[in-house]
Every structure is written in C-alpha cells, then in structure tokens.
Amino acid sequence: MTSQSASPSMNPYDDMSPVAQAGYRARAAAAEIAPLPRAAKDDALLAMADALEVRTAEIVQANAEDVARAREAGTSESVVDRLTLTPERVRAIAADVRHVAALPDPVGEVVRGSTLPNGLDLRQVRVPLGVVGIVYEARPNVTVDAAALCLKAGNAVLLRGSSSAYASNTALVRVLRDAVGGAGLPADAVQLVPGESRDSARELMRARGLVDVLIPRGGASLIRTVVEESTVPVIETGTGNCHVYVDAQADLDMAVDILINSKAHRVSVCNAAETLLVHQDIAPSFLPRALDALAEAGVTVHGDERVLSYAEGSKATVVPATPEDWETEYLSYDIAVAVVDSLDAAVAHIRLWTSGHTEAIVTTSQAAARRFTQLVDSTTVAVNASTRFTDGGQFGFGAEIGISTQKLHARGPMGLPELTSTKYIVTGDGHIR
Amino acid sequence: MTSQSASPSMNPYDDMSPVAQAGYRARAAAAEIAPLPRAAKDDALLAMADALEVRTAEIVQANAEDVARAREAGTSESVVDRLTLTPERVRAIAADVRHVAALPDPVGEVVRGSTLPNGLDLRQVRVPLGVVGIVYEARPNVTVDAAALCLKAGNAVLLRGSSSAYASNTALVRVLRDAVGGAGLPADAVQLVPGESRDSARELMRARGLVDVLIPRGGASLIRTVVEESTVPVIETGTGNCHVYVDAQADLDMAVDILINSKAHRVSVCNAAETLLVHQDIAPSFLPRALDALAEAGVTVHGDERVLSYAEGSKATVVPATPEDWETEYLSYDIAVAVVDSLDAAVAHIRLWTSGHTEAIVTTSQAAARRFTQLVDSTTVAVNASTRFTDGGQFGFGAEIGISTQKLHARGPMGLPELTSTKYIVTGDGHIR
C-alpha cells in the first residue's frame, strides 16, 4: 500500500469531491507506475490473476446480489446472463489477465529515432497516457480487462461501470487493489469511480486535467452521452453499422458465406453486418440465394423496392425498408438490403449511412477491390472476408480495449500501443541554436 | 473548378448557415482529394506557389488595408510587423509551399502489416483526417502554411484567421483557391471560414461531424477558448512554460550557454525557457555566472529566496518571485529562477508547474540524465541541449503545423503524418469466422 492509501485522517484531498479525490489519487499513482519496468507491472498483473482465483467466492457472492436485483427489476435474461459471474467465468477472466501479462510492454518502445545533421540524437518513445477513464455497461469482466490493459501500459484507471453491476465491480476492484498494493505498486492505479449517480459520471467526464482520456464502452446512447458531455478527450468506440457489398462480379458461394457469417455468426456485436448492398448486375443470380440463406439463418430482410421484387417465391421474410433502416445498428436477426446501380453507388450509400466501422466487398475484380478500399473511409475495409474479423484478438493484437470509430489517436481495434502516448528525448553535448 | 463551386443559384446548401455550408463543401472536397496520388496534390501545391508569386501585388495591396487598420487602432509595432506582407515575404511563403510539395506523401504509408495465422493479409495504412479546422492569430503566413500542409496530407482545410488579417487572408485564399481549381482539384479544399464575428468561430468549434479536428495556433487564451468551447476534437498546441534544470554535476560553460540560448535566442516563441532550476550543490559556483550572463542578455530574474541571496554583487536585475512566476509563460526577457534541493525536487517542481512542452537538464551524470528523462512527462526532454530544438524543422520533419502539448493523437512537433489517420485493409479469399 502506498501513502495515498493511508488512513482517511491523513487524506490531503479531504476538501474535494469524491470523484476529484479519485482523480488526484489516480494522477499520483500514474506518476509512480509510469517509469516502472515491465517486470514490476507483470508481477502486479499475475498477483491480480491469482487473487481473482483465490477470492472467487467473495466475487461470486457480490455478483449474486447484482443478479438478484436485476431479476427483481425484470431485466431480460440475456442481460442477466452478461451480468452473471460464475467460478468458471472468474477463472477465464483471471486467465485473460495472465495473457495480458504475457504481452510485450508498449512503454519504452522507440517509435522513431535518428541522429540529426547537427549530431543531436532524437528518439520518440512510447510513454503511458496517464489516467484513463472507462465508462461502461453491465459486463463486469470489463472491470478486470480494462484494469489489466491500463496497468500493463503504465496507466492508472478510473472505472465507472453500470450501477446494475455495482456490487460485483466493488468486489472485483477490492480484490484487484489488494493485489496491486501487495505487489508493491500503488493500489490507486485501479479505482472505481465513487458513487452510483449520474452526477459522478458527469463529474468524471468534466475532469479535464485530471483524466487524460475517456473511453466509453457500451451501447450507442452511452457513447453519445459521453461524447457530448465530456470536456475530457474521448475516444469514440464501437457503434457498428457495417455493410457487405456484393459486386457485379463475385463468387456467389463466397458471397453467401461472407454475408451469413457477417450477419448471423453473432448478431449482438459491433462488427456484425447490418446492411447488404447488391450490384444490380448480379442481383438476379445472387439475391434469390441470399434471401434463402438469410431465411435459413433466421434473419428478417428489410428490403428496398428492387429487393421486394425478389421476395416472391423466396423463403425469406421481407419487409419494406424505411430510411431509418439504412442507419440502424440492429444487433438482431435483421438486415437492411438494397440493390445499387454501381460500385460507386454502393460507396455513396456507405459514406452516407455508415458509422465508419467495417465494410466488406465481395468481388473477383481487382479493379473493384482497389477502388472500394480507396474510396471507403471506415476503420476497416475487408476484401473477400467477413466483417467479423475487425477485432483486436483476430488482428493479432493480443488484447483489445475497444474499437475506435473516430479518426484521432486510434482507429479500429485498440491494443496496448493505443493506450500510450509518446515523448521525444533529445540528447546532445551542449547543443544550442 | 468543381460542381461545388458552381453559381449560387445551384447551391444545394442554401438553407444552411455560411459556416455549415463551408463545412459540407469541405467534406465533399475532402472525399475527392483523399484518394488522389501524390503527383496530383503536388501539382496543385506548385500551382499555389506560382500563383502567390504571380499575384503578389494583389496580396500586398490587401495586406496594406489590414496594416493601415492595425496602425489606426494603435496596434504595437511588433504585432504590425508580424501582420505585414512584403513582396519578399510572399516569395518566402511561396518557397515554403514548394518545400511542402517536395516532402514525401504520408497518405498510403503502410504503418503496420502482417499475414495473420489464417492467411488474411492485414495492412494498416495512413489516410487523410478529412476536414481540418485551423483557428489562428494575426500572422497571415499561417494561412498558406496550413493550407499547403493540409492539402499535401489529403485534407480539406477550414481557415479561421484573426479579423485583423481578414483582408490579407481573403486575398491569399482567393489566390490559393484559383490555383487549386486550376490544377483540377476542388477549390473547396481550401476555404476561409466566412464571417469575422466570434459566432462564426464558435459555430466552427461546434461543427462535430463536419470537422474532424480543430487545431488552434496562437496565444494561451485563444487555445483555452478553443479547448473549452469545442465539441469537435481539438489538438492543443503551443503553450510553453519550459524549464532548464542545472544538475549538481554539470559543465558550467555548457550550462550557461544552454541557459542563455534557451531563454534569450528568441523570447517570443513557445520553446523558449521560462524557468531555471538550479541544484543547491552547484548554485554557489553556477548562479553568480548565470545571473551575470542573464544580465548581459538583458533578462530580468524573478528569483526565490535562495536566488535573491546571490543577487548582491551581481549585475543582474533580480526581483522576488511570486507563485505566479512559476506558471508564467513570459514570452519576454524575464525568467523565473529557483534553487532546488535535489533532482527529484526539480522534477516535482516541473510536474507541478509545467505546461508540458519542453524541459532540459544540464548534467555530466548519466544516472541523473536517465532519471530526469524517465520522470519528466513533457512532449520533449532535452539532455545537454537547448529547449529551442523542439521544432518540426529542427527535428527534420520538413514542416510543422504546430506543437501539440496534449497526449492524444500527436505530441510534440506535428509534421505531415500527424495530419493523417489510418485505416485497416483486410484481404482474404472468402475468409469467415
């Protein structure tokens, strides 16, 4: 335990709000852990994993309170399931922490370096961001994932989970802090933002100067709130209105496989496809097959007029699309489908409606693939591959703190390097201008 | 000229405010120039440079209006000087544009790439940011610099200069737009934000979704306003409360040279030193020499108590320092000076008061240099070198759009790569999960 964790009477932050206190403690902890070598951080991560396993009962018991409260409130079973921690799930979470410990340390990496003409040595090196705030929804595994990734990258983390998971998160953070402190690092590197009220979330969003970046993880409305209310810099994550475009020339089997995988492999995730665009030349041969395959996968089609003309004789449920369908992230067994006149019309449709997450083209034409990848401006453009590959794990990053859909700082799946900044070190022997 | 530049009656944006119109036109232009090859952008840049030279008289004449207005308003001669454009200065600005044309194109650079275990090819490539807004003060050369750098990186730019330079900026942007249009690119890639009022600046700061990033360039109060009022992501630039720390063991000649160069080489710039910290062990030998050298350079010393004790018998003007001195960016022939007990005390002083721009250590101790570079968290840490080297030109970047003092996206001098984002391109042959 560090001095920041001393008895309340010694607390130098007594006259501040609880959120501001947490912020100042996080800054102090961040300054302590920033220069630590990898081994010290990994020891703390392994201690965290061990503690999660040793104290599983305490965690599961706290979680049971949240689950009981959610059931009483009539929460849907799928949400209750995401909230629930079993001993097996806690073990899996601990295993993820060990996996983070095994990843290379991004801090200290020389991003660019040269000797300048005047003999000065210039090095741009990765350094921690400082204090990272995470605002997230029900899943308590995010508490541990975010803490582990932030600590590995030398950052202090302020966790602001859902009030529906408050007991679980409180228990998890207690266990993590004990482990971090036990490993000789400042426990304040991992903190739950105090208070369950909206005010405490708002105060976090306005803690410019204390918090270096806020990363919201959750549904579209959570992310919109954080983006609009924050004065702290925000990294927008996750909203995915992803498109699959089937070009005039395409392998029909491949197109069906990619469509079904993109849409129906897992419908609740941000890299699931929500709209299918079909070139008019291939529509007569592709659409009947696509509609049948979607029907088989249990997907309802929201089609434009040309798509509706293929509905007859199809097994598919096809309803007329409204303009809202083009911008909807269904996260369900629904898909919007339109026929387009050309590749450029598909690109125009995508540029108008996309959230900028992932768009796929299925084509046998090299020229079409090249033009699509040049003109589509989303975090990820997939050629003859499912939209489902946009993921830190799939990309080989070893871990993921979220998927940024903005253009500044990080874009696409964010791994450990995206949780860092850089600084320049200039070394001379008396150099002046 | 493109369709966006057609006659007003054809304008599809008629029902929007002038700033929103400019934003939509910029987005359309950005989409057009993003996929252009380097040669097309360089042709436009060279046309811009040629046009500046050919139409120098028109520019200088417009500038004379601004200068006359500034003189009437009693503006200081140093500000009038920064505002003034002479034929020689226009030629120098045109030469800078040609220099930007000669720099490598950051767009298309593969930042990272690999073949994943499943055979998917993953490439992270640089793409333009989109629409960049620049809010800046009197110097009209920024108009051309920013337009050239943004265009080179494939971005459209919205320029919001000072109202005191409105005639100059209007003339410059007219010349640049004609050149860009003449080279076959959309003229709307370069636009002056319409209106001289504060409202138009505020609307630009709130144009989230239209503008991808705002970069303020100018004094601390301008930057503070932009940071506080913007909903568009901002890159904070420029405030520099830079420190020189002279360690217990240091070459005294080198320390004096670095101090005087850092402070007095050019006092009005953000990488000039504003505070000197001296280790108590070296103070008796170093401070008398430092005070004399500062006096010779015409610098007034704002000293703490221990510094005042060295004032007697010195040629220097030494006044007592107040707490405000530690956080002041003087930008004048003034320096705050304190004696510190240790390297760690120097680091603590810096962490408390710095704006995070540049800090220098003068030391012969390898251990001290290492500890200082590890613990100081600023954009640039200089070892035995002047603070004045923190500059895109000095760092060999070929150009600089500003110096970011924030941790997200870019930190330190920003060159062309910092005016880009990235996207991932995933290529398979029917890959699904």
PDB file of N, CA, C and O in Angstrom, chain B residues 375-430:
ATOM      1  N   LEU B 375      11.385  10.506 -15.577  1.00  0.00           N
ATOM      2  CA  LEU B 375      10.354  11.055 -14.694  1.00  0.00           C
ATOM      3  C   LEU B 375       9.642  12.275 -15.259  1.00  0.00           C
ATOM      4  O   LEU B 375       8.513  12.566 -14.869  1.00  0.00           O
ATOM      5  N   VAL B 376      10.297  13.024 -16.120  1.00  0.00           N
ATOM      6  CA  VAL B 376       9.652  14.221 -16.657  1.00  0.00           C
ATOM      7  C   VAL B 376       8.711  13.805 -17.787  1.00  0.00           C
ATOM      8  O   VAL B 376       9.098  13.087 -18.699  1.00  0.00           O
ATOM      9  N   ASP B 377       7.464  14.257 -17.686  1.00  0.00           N
ATOM     10  CA  ASP B 377       6.431  13.842 -18.630  1.00  0.00           C
ATOM     11  C   ASP B 377       5.996  15.035 -19.472  1.00  0.00           C
ATOM     12  O   ASP B 377       4.934  15.599 -19.268  1.00  0.00           O
ATOM     13  N   SER B 378       6.864  15.445 -20.393  1.00  0.00           N
ATOM     14  CA  SER B 378       6.549  16.562 -21.286  1.00  0.00           C
ATOM     15  C   SER B 378       6.756  16.086 -22.721  1.00  0.00           C
ATOM     16  O   SER B 378       7.286  15.005 -22.942  1.00  0.00           O
ATOM     17  N   THR B 379       6.342  16.898 -23.689  1.00  0.00           N
ATOM     18  CA  THR B 379       6.461  16.433 -25.081  1.00  0.00           C
ATOM     19  C   THR B 379       7.916  16.147 -25.418  1.00  0.00           C
ATOM     20  O   THR B 379       8.208  15.220 -26.160  1.00  0.00           O
ATOM     21  N   THR B 380       8.830  16.952 -24.869  1.00  0.00           N
ATOM     22  CA  THR B 380      10.238  16.791 -25.204  1.00  0.00           C
ATOM     23  C   THR B 380      11.094  16.981 -23.959  1.00  0.00           C
ATOM     24  O   THR B 380      10.877  17.915 -23.187  1.00  0.00           O
ATOM     25  N   VAL B 381      12.025  16.063 -23.771  1.00  0.00           N
ATOM     26  CA  VAL B 381      13.005  16.188 -22.696  1.00  0.00           C
ATOM     27  C   VAL B 381      14.370  16.300 -23.368  1.00  0.00           C
ATOM     28  O   VAL B 381      14.751  15.430 -24.156  1.00  0.00           O
ATOM     29  N   ALA B 382      15.089  17.394 -23.086  1.00  0.00           N
ATOM     30  CA  ALA B 382      16.383  17.631 -23.711  1.00  0.00           C
ATOM     31  C   ALA B 382      17.496  17.388 -22.694  1.00  0.00           C
ATOM     32  O   ALA B 382      17.410  17.865 -21.556  1.00  0.00           O
ATOM     33  N   VAL B 383      18.495  16.628 -23.088  1.00  0.00           N
ATOM     34  CA  VAL B 383      19.651  16.376 -22.237  1.00  0.00           C
ATOM     35  C   VAL B 383      20.839  17.112 -22.853  1.00  0.00           C
ATOM     36  O   VAL B 383      21.223  16.844 -24.000  1.00  0.00           O
ATOM     37  N   ASN B 384      21.392  18.044 -22.109  1.00  0.00           N
ATOM     38  CA  ASN B 384      22.543  18.813 -22.586  1.00  0.00           C
ATOM     39  C   ASN B 384      22.293  19.443 -23.960  1.00  0.00           C
ATOM     40  O   ASN B 384      23.151  19.409 -24.846  1.00  0.00           O
ATOM     41  N   ALA B 385      21.087  19.980 -24.105  1.00  0.00           N
ATOM     42  CA  ALA B 385      20.724  20.666 -25.344  1.00  0.00           C
ATOM     43  C   ALA B 385      19.692  21.738 -25.011  1.00  0.00           C
ATOM     44  O   ALA B 385      18.953  21.628 -24.036  1.00  0.00           O
ATOM     45  N   SER B 386      19.667  22.759 -25.844  1.00  0.00           N
ATOM     46  CA  SER B 386      18.747  23.888 -25.635  1.00  0.00           C
ATOM     47  C   SER B 386      17.289  23.457 -25.806  1.00  0.00           C
ATOM     48  O   SER B 386      16.980  22.573 -26.616  1.00  0.00           O
ATOM     49  N   THR B 387      16.380  24.110 -25.076  1.00  0.00           N
ATOM     50  CA  THR B 387      14.947  23.859 -25.275  1.00  0.00           C
ATOM     51  C   THR B 387      14.494  24.284 -26.666  1.00  0.00           C
ATOM     52  O   THR B 387      13.446  23.848 -27.146  1.00  0.00           O
ATOM     53  N   ARG B 388      15.289  25.122 -27.324  1.00  0.00           N
ATOM     54  CA  ARG B 388      14.897  25.693 -28.620  1.00  0.00           C
ATOM     55  C   ARG B 388      14.854  24.676 -29.752  1.00  0.00           C
ATOM     56  O   ARG B 388      14.410  24.995 -30.853  1.00  0.00           O
ATOM     57  N   PHE B 389      15.309  23.445 -29.485  1.00  0.00           N
ATOM     58  CA  PHE B 389      15.296  22.446 -30.566  1.00  0.00           C
ATOM     59  C   PHE B 389      13.925  21.804 -30.780  1.00  0.00           C
ATOM     60  O   PHE B 389      13.737  21.085 -31.766  1.00  0.00           O
ATOM     61  N   THR B 390      12.982  22.020 -29.869  1.00  0.00           N
ATOM     62  CA  THR B 390      11.660  21.413 -30.053  1.00  0.00           C
ATOM     63  C   THR B 390      10.911  22.144 -31.150  1.00  0.00           C
ATOM     64  O   THR B 390      10.255  23.163 -30.920  1.00  0.00           O
ATOM     65  N   ASP B 391      11.017  21.609 -32.351  1.00  0.00           N
ATOM     66  CA  ASP B 391      10.542  22.306 -33.546  1.00  0.00           C
ATOM     67  C   ASP B 391      10.555  21.305 -34.695  1.00  0.00           C
ATOM     68  O   ASP B 391      11.517  20.545 -34.842  1.00  0.00           O
ATOM     69  N   GLY B 392       9.479  21.314 -35.489  1.00  0.00           N
ATOM     70  CA  GLY B 392       9.401  20.354 -36.595  1.00  0.00           C
ATOM     71  C   GLY B 392      10.559  20.482 -37.570  1.00  0.00           C
ATOM     72  O   GLY B 392      11.089  19.482 -38.050  1.00  0.00           O
ATOM     73  N   GLY B 393      10.973  21.710 -37.847  1.00  0.00           N
ATOM     74  CA  GLY B 393      12.097  21.913 -38.751  1.00  0.00           C
ATOM     75  C   GLY B 393      13.387  21.369 -38.164  1.00  0.00           C
ATOM     76  O   GLY B 393      14.122  20.617 -38.805  1.00  0.00           O
ATOM     77  N   GLN B 394      13.666  21.700 -36.884  1.00  0.00           N
ATOM     78  CA  GLN B 394      14.871  21.208 -36.210  1.00  0.00           C
ATOM     79  C   GLN B 394      14.868  19.687 -36.108  1.00  0.00           C
ATOM     80  O   GLN B 394      15.915  19.047 -36.178  1.00  0.00           O
ATOM     81  N   PHE B 395      13.683  19.093 -35.894  1.00  0.00           N
ATOM     82  CA  PHE B 395      13.587  17.638 -35.755  1.00  0.00           C
ATOM     83  C   PHE B 395      13.681  16.921 -37.106  1.00  0.00           C
ATOM     84  O   PHE B 395      13.638  15.698 -37.166  1.00  0.00           O
ATOM     85  N   GLY B 396      13.749  17.705 -38.195  1.00  0.00           N
ATOM     86  CA  GLY B 396      13.896  17.093 -39.507  1.00  0.00           C
ATOM     87  C   GLY B 396      12.592  16.631 -40.131  1.00  0.00           C
ATOM     88  O   GLY B 396      12.586  15.812 -41.053  1.00  0.00           O
ATOM     89  N   PHE B 397      11.457  17.172 -39.637  1.00  0.00           N
ATOM     90  CA  PHE B 397      10.170  16.755 -40.194  1.00  0.00           C
ATOM     91  C   PHE B 397       9.840  17.506 -41.488  1.00  0.00           C
ATOM     92  O   PHE B 397       8.867  17.182 -42.153  1.00  0.00           O
ATOM     93  N   GLY B 398      10.627  18.540 -41.796  1.00  0.00           N
ATOM     94  CA  GLY B 398      10.425  19.257 -43.047  1.00  0.00           C
ATOM     95  C   GLY B 398       9.359  20.327 -42.968  1.00  0.00           C
ATOM     96  O   GLY B 398       9.330  21.247 -43.777  1.00  0.00           O
ATOM     97  N   ALA B 399       8.464  20.222 -42.016  1.00  0.00           N
ATOM     98  CA  ALA B 399       7.381  21.194 -41.870  1.00  0.00           C
ATOM     99  C   ALA B 399       6.711  20.942 -40.534  1.00  0.00           C
ATOM    100  O   ALA B 399       6.897  19.896 -39.923  1.00  0.00           O
ATOM    101  N   GLU B 400       5.929  21.906 -40.104  1.00  0.00           N
ATOM    102  CA  GLU B 400       5.275  21.778 -38.803  1.00  0.00           C
ATOM    103  C   GLU B 400       3.951  22.514 -38.830  1.00  0.00           C
ATOM    104  O   GLU B 400       3.894  23.666 -39.225  1.00  0.00           O
ATOM    105  N   ILE B 401       2.883  21.842 -38.402  1.00  0.00           N
ATOM    106  CA  ILE B 401       1.576  22.511 -38.342  1.00  0.00           C
ATOM    107  C   ILE B 401       1.354  23.094 -36.943  1.00  0.00           C
ATOM    108  O   ILE B 401       0.434  23.865 -36.705  1.00  0.00           O
ATOM    109  N   GLY B 402       2.227  22.750 -36.002  1.00  0.00           N
ATOM    110  CA  GLY B 402       2.112  23.236 -34.634  1.00  0.00           C
ATOM    111  C   GLY B 402       2.803  22.253 -33.711  1.00  0.00           C
ATOM    112  O   GLY B 402       3.336  21.234 -34.160  1.00  0.00           O
ATOM    113  N   ILE B 403       2.828  22.581 -32.432  1.00  0.00           N
ATOM    114  CA  ILE B 403       3.432  21.696 -31.447  1.00  0.00           C
ATOM    115  C   ILE B 403       2.345  21.285 -30.466  1.00  0.00           C
ATOM    116  O   ILE B 403       1.834  22.111 -29.714  1.00  0.00           O
ATOM    117  N   SER B 404       1.980  20.013 -30.501  1.00  0.00           N
ATOM    118  CA  SER B 404       0.919  19.524 -29.620  1.00  0.00           C
ATOM    119  C   SER B 404       1.454  19.352 -28.211  1.00  0.00           C
ATOM    120  O   SER B 404       2.491  18.729 -27.999  1.00  0.00           O
ATOM    121  N   THR B 405       0.738  19.910 -27.242  1.00  0.00           N
ATOM    122  CA  THR B 405       1.113  19.715 -25.836  1.00  0.00           C
ATOM    123  C   THR B 405       0.129  18.784 -25.141  1.00  0.00           C
ATOM    124  O   THR B 405       0.071  18.734 -23.925  1.00  0.00           O
ATOM    125  N   GLN B 406      -0.661  18.032 -25.934  1.00  0.00           N
ATOM    126  CA  GLN B 406      -1.571  17.053 -25.331  1.00  0.00           C
ATOM    127  C   GLN B 406      -1.049  15.655 -25.607  1.00  0.00           C
ATOM    128  O   GLN B 406      -0.083  15.477 -26.337  1.00  0.00           O
ATOM    129  N   LYS B 407      -1.697  14.671 -25.018  1.00  0.00           N
ATOM    130  CA  LYS B 407      -1.179  13.309 -25.123  1.00  0.00           C
ATOM    131  C   LYS B 407      -1.867  12.480 -26.202  1.00  0.00           C
ATOM    132  O   LYS B 407      -1.326  11.472 -26.623  1.00  0.00           O
ATOM    133  N   LEU B 408      -3.075  12.869 -26.607  1.00  0.00           N
ATOM    134  CA  LEU B 408      -3.786  12.074 -27.601  1.00  0.00           C
ATOM    135  C   LEU B 408      -3.364  12.453 -29.013  1.00  0.00           C
ATOM    136  O   LEU B 408      -3.161  13.619 -29.313  1.00  0.00           O
ATOM    137  N   HIS B 409      -3.288  11.453 -29.879  1.00  0.00           N
ATOM    138  CA  HIS B 409      -3.071  11.589 -31.324  1.00  0.00           C
ATOM    139  C   HIS B 409      -1.672  12.041 -31.693  1.00  0.00           C
ATOM    140  O   HIS B 409      -1.005  11.370 -32.469  1.00  0.00           O
ATOM    141  N   ALA B 410      -1.257  13.195 -31.190  1.00  0.00           N
ATOM    142  CA  ALA B 410       0.050  13.711 -31.559  1.00  0.00           C
ATOM    143  C   ALA B 410       0.606  14.431 -30.349  1.00  0.00           C
ATOM    144  O   ALA B 410      -0.125  15.059 -29.600  1.00  0.00           O
ATOM    145  N   ARG B 411       1.912  14.329 -30.141  1.00  0.00           N
ATOM    146  CA  ARG B 411       2.548  15.006 -29.019  1.00  0.00           C
ATOM    147  C   ARG B 411       3.877  15.555 -29.494  1.00  0.00           C
ATOM    148  O   ARG B 411       4.665  14.830 -30.092  1.00  0.00           O
ATOM    149  N   GLY B 412       4.094  16.850 -29.237  1.00  0.00           N
ATOM    150  CA  GLY B 412       5.316  17.484 -29.719  1.00  0.00           C
ATOM    151  C   GLY B 412       5.096  18.041 -31.119  1.00  0.00           C
ATOM    152  O   GLY B 412       3.951  18.182 -31.567  1.00  0.00           O
ATOM    153  N   PRO B 413       6.195  18.373 -31.812  1.00  0.00           N
ATOM    154  CA  PRO B 413       6.064  18.955 -33.147  1.00  0.00           C
ATOM    155  C   PRO B 413       5.263  18.030 -34.075  1.00  0.00           C
ATOM    156  O   PRO B 413       5.512  16.827 -34.112  1.00  0.00           O
ATOM    157  N   MET B 414       4.285  18.599 -34.781  1.00  0.00           N
ATOM    158  CA  MET B 414       3.432  17.813 -35.663  1.00  0.00           C
ATOM    159  C   MET B 414       3.810  18.058 -37.111  1.00  0.00           C
ATOM    160  O   MET B 414       3.716  19.188 -37.598  1.00  0.00           O
ATOM    161  N   GLY B 415       4.228  17.024 -37.797  1.00  0.00           N
ATOM    162  CA  GLY B 415       4.516  17.103 -39.221  1.00  0.00           C
ATOM    163  C   GLY B 415       3.360  16.535 -40.025  1.00  0.00           C
ATOM    164  O   GLY B 415       2.233  16.423 -39.531  1.00  0.00           O
ATOM    165  N   LEU B 416       3.643  16.139 -41.251  1.00  0.00           N
ATOM    166  CA  LEU B 416       2.578  15.633 -42.119  1.00  0.00           C
ATOM    167  C   LEU B 416       1.920  14.358 -41.586  1.00  0.00           C
ATOM    168  O   LEU B 416       0.695  14.238 -41.656  1.00  0.00           O
ATOM    169  N   PRO B 417       2.672  13.387 -41.048  1.00  0.00           N
ATOM    170  CA  PRO B 417       1.985  12.175 -40.563  1.00  0.00           C
ATOM    171  C   PRO B 417       0.945  12.477 -39.490  1.00  0.00           C
ATOM    172  O   PRO B 417      -0.048  11.765 -39.372  1.00  0.00           O
ATOM    173  N   GLU B 418       1.177  13.533 -38.701  1.00  0.00           N
ATOM    174  CA  GLU B 418       0.234  13.879 -37.641  1.00  0.00           C
ATOM    175  C   GLU B 418      -1.048  14.493 -38.206  1.00  0.00           C
ATOM    176  O   GLU B 418      -2.027  14.665 -37.480  1.00  0.00           O
ATOM    177  N   LEU B 419      -1.052  14.811 -39.498  1.00  0.00           N
ATOM    178  CA  LEU B 419      -2.277  15.299 -40.151  1.00  0.00           C
ATOM    179  C   LEU B 419      -3.035  14.161 -40.828  1.00  0.00           C
ATOM    180  O   LEU B 419      -3.881  14.395 -41.693  1.00  0.00           O
ATOM    181  N   THR B 420      -2.713  12.935 -40.449  1.00  0.00           N
ATOM    182  CA  THR B 420      -3.412  11.784 -41.028  1.00  0.00           C
ATOM    183  C   THR B 420      -4.003  10.906 -39.940  1.00  0.00           C
ATOM    184  O   THR B 420      -3.660  11.029 -38.765  1.00  0.00           O
ATOM    185  N   SER B 421      -4.919  10.033 -40.369  1.00  0.00           N
ATOM    186  CA  SER B 421      -5.403   8.936 -39.544  1.00  0.00           C
ATOM    187  C   SER B 421      -4.952   7.642 -40.241  1.00  0.00           C
ATOM    188  O   SER B 421      -4.065   7.695 -41.104  1.00  0.00           O
ATOM    189  N   THR B 422      -5.512   6.529 -39.842  1.00  0.00           N
ATOM    190  CA  THR B 422      -5.187   5.271 -40.524  1.00  0.00           C
ATOM    191  C   THR B 422      -6.472   4.489 -40.755  1.00  0.00           C
ATOM    192  O   THR B 422      -7.500   4.769 -40.148  1.00  0.00           O
ATOM    193  N   LYS B 423      -6.417   3.534 -41.658  1.00  0.00           N
ATOM    194  CA  LYS B 423      -7.485   2.534 -41.703  1.00  0.00           C
ATOM    195  C   LYS B 423      -6.837   1.178 -41.938  1.00  0.00           C
ATOM    196  O   LYS B 423      -5.702   1.082 -42.405  1.00  0.00           O
ATOM    197  N   TYR B 424      -7.580   0.124 -41.584  1.00  0.00           N
ATOM    198  CA  TYR B 424      -7.107  -1.232 -41.807  1.00  0.00           C
ATOM    199  C   TYR B 424      -7.727  -1.775 -43.091  1.00  0.00           C
ATOM    200  O   TYR B 424      -8.912  -1.568 -43.346  1.00  0.00           O
ATOM    201  N   ILE B 425      -6.905  -2.459 -43.878  1.00  0.00           N
ATOM    202  CA  ILE B 425      -7.410  -3.180 -45.045  1.00  0.00           C
ATOM    203  C   ILE B 425      -7.126  -4.664 -44.814  1.00  0.00           C
ATOM    204  O   ILE B 425      -5.988  -5.055 -44.546  1.00  0.00           O
ATOM    205  N   VAL B 426      -8.192  -5.445 -44.853  1.00  0.00           N
ATOM    206  CA  VAL B 426      -8.115  -6.881 -44.586  1.00  0.00           C
ATOM    207  C   VAL B 426      -8.463  -7.605 -45.870  1.00  0.00           C
ATOM    208  O   VAL B 426      -9.555  -7.405 -46.401  1.00  0.00           O
ATOM    209  N   THR B 427      -7.552  -8.403 -46.383  1.00  0.00           N
ATOM    210  CA  THR B 427      -7.801  -9.065 -47.661  1.00  0.00           C
ATOM    211  C   THR B 427      -7.730 -10.579 -47.502  1.00  0.00           C
ATOM    212  O   THR B 427      -6.740 -11.111 -46.994  1.00  0.00           O
ATOM    213  N   GLY B 428      -8.794 -11.233 -47.935  1.00  0.00           N
ATOM    214  CA  GLY B 428      -8.832 -12.691 -47.857  1.00  0.00           C
ATOM    215  C   GLY B 428      -9.304 -13.286 -49.151  1.00  0.00           C
ATOM    216  O   GLY B 428      -9.343 -12.609 -50.184  1.00  0.00           O
ATOM    217  N   ASP B 429      -9.612 -14.581 -49.141  1.00  0.00           N
ATOM    218  CA  ASP B 429     -10.274 -15.160 -50.308  1.00  0.00           C
ATOM    219  C   ASP B 429     -11.451 -15.996 -49.838  1.00  0.00           C
ATOM    220  O   ASP B 429     -11.467 -17.208 -50.001  1.00  0.00           O
ATOM    221  N   GLY B 430     -12.373 -15.273 -49.194  1.00  0.00           N
ATOM    222  CA  GLY B 430     -13.581 -15.928 -48.703  1.00  0.00           C
ATOM    223  C   GLY B 430     -13.511 -16.255 -47.221  1.00  0.00           C
ATOM    224  O   GLY B 430     -14.269 -17.088 -46.728  1.00  0.00           O
TER     225      GLY B 430
END
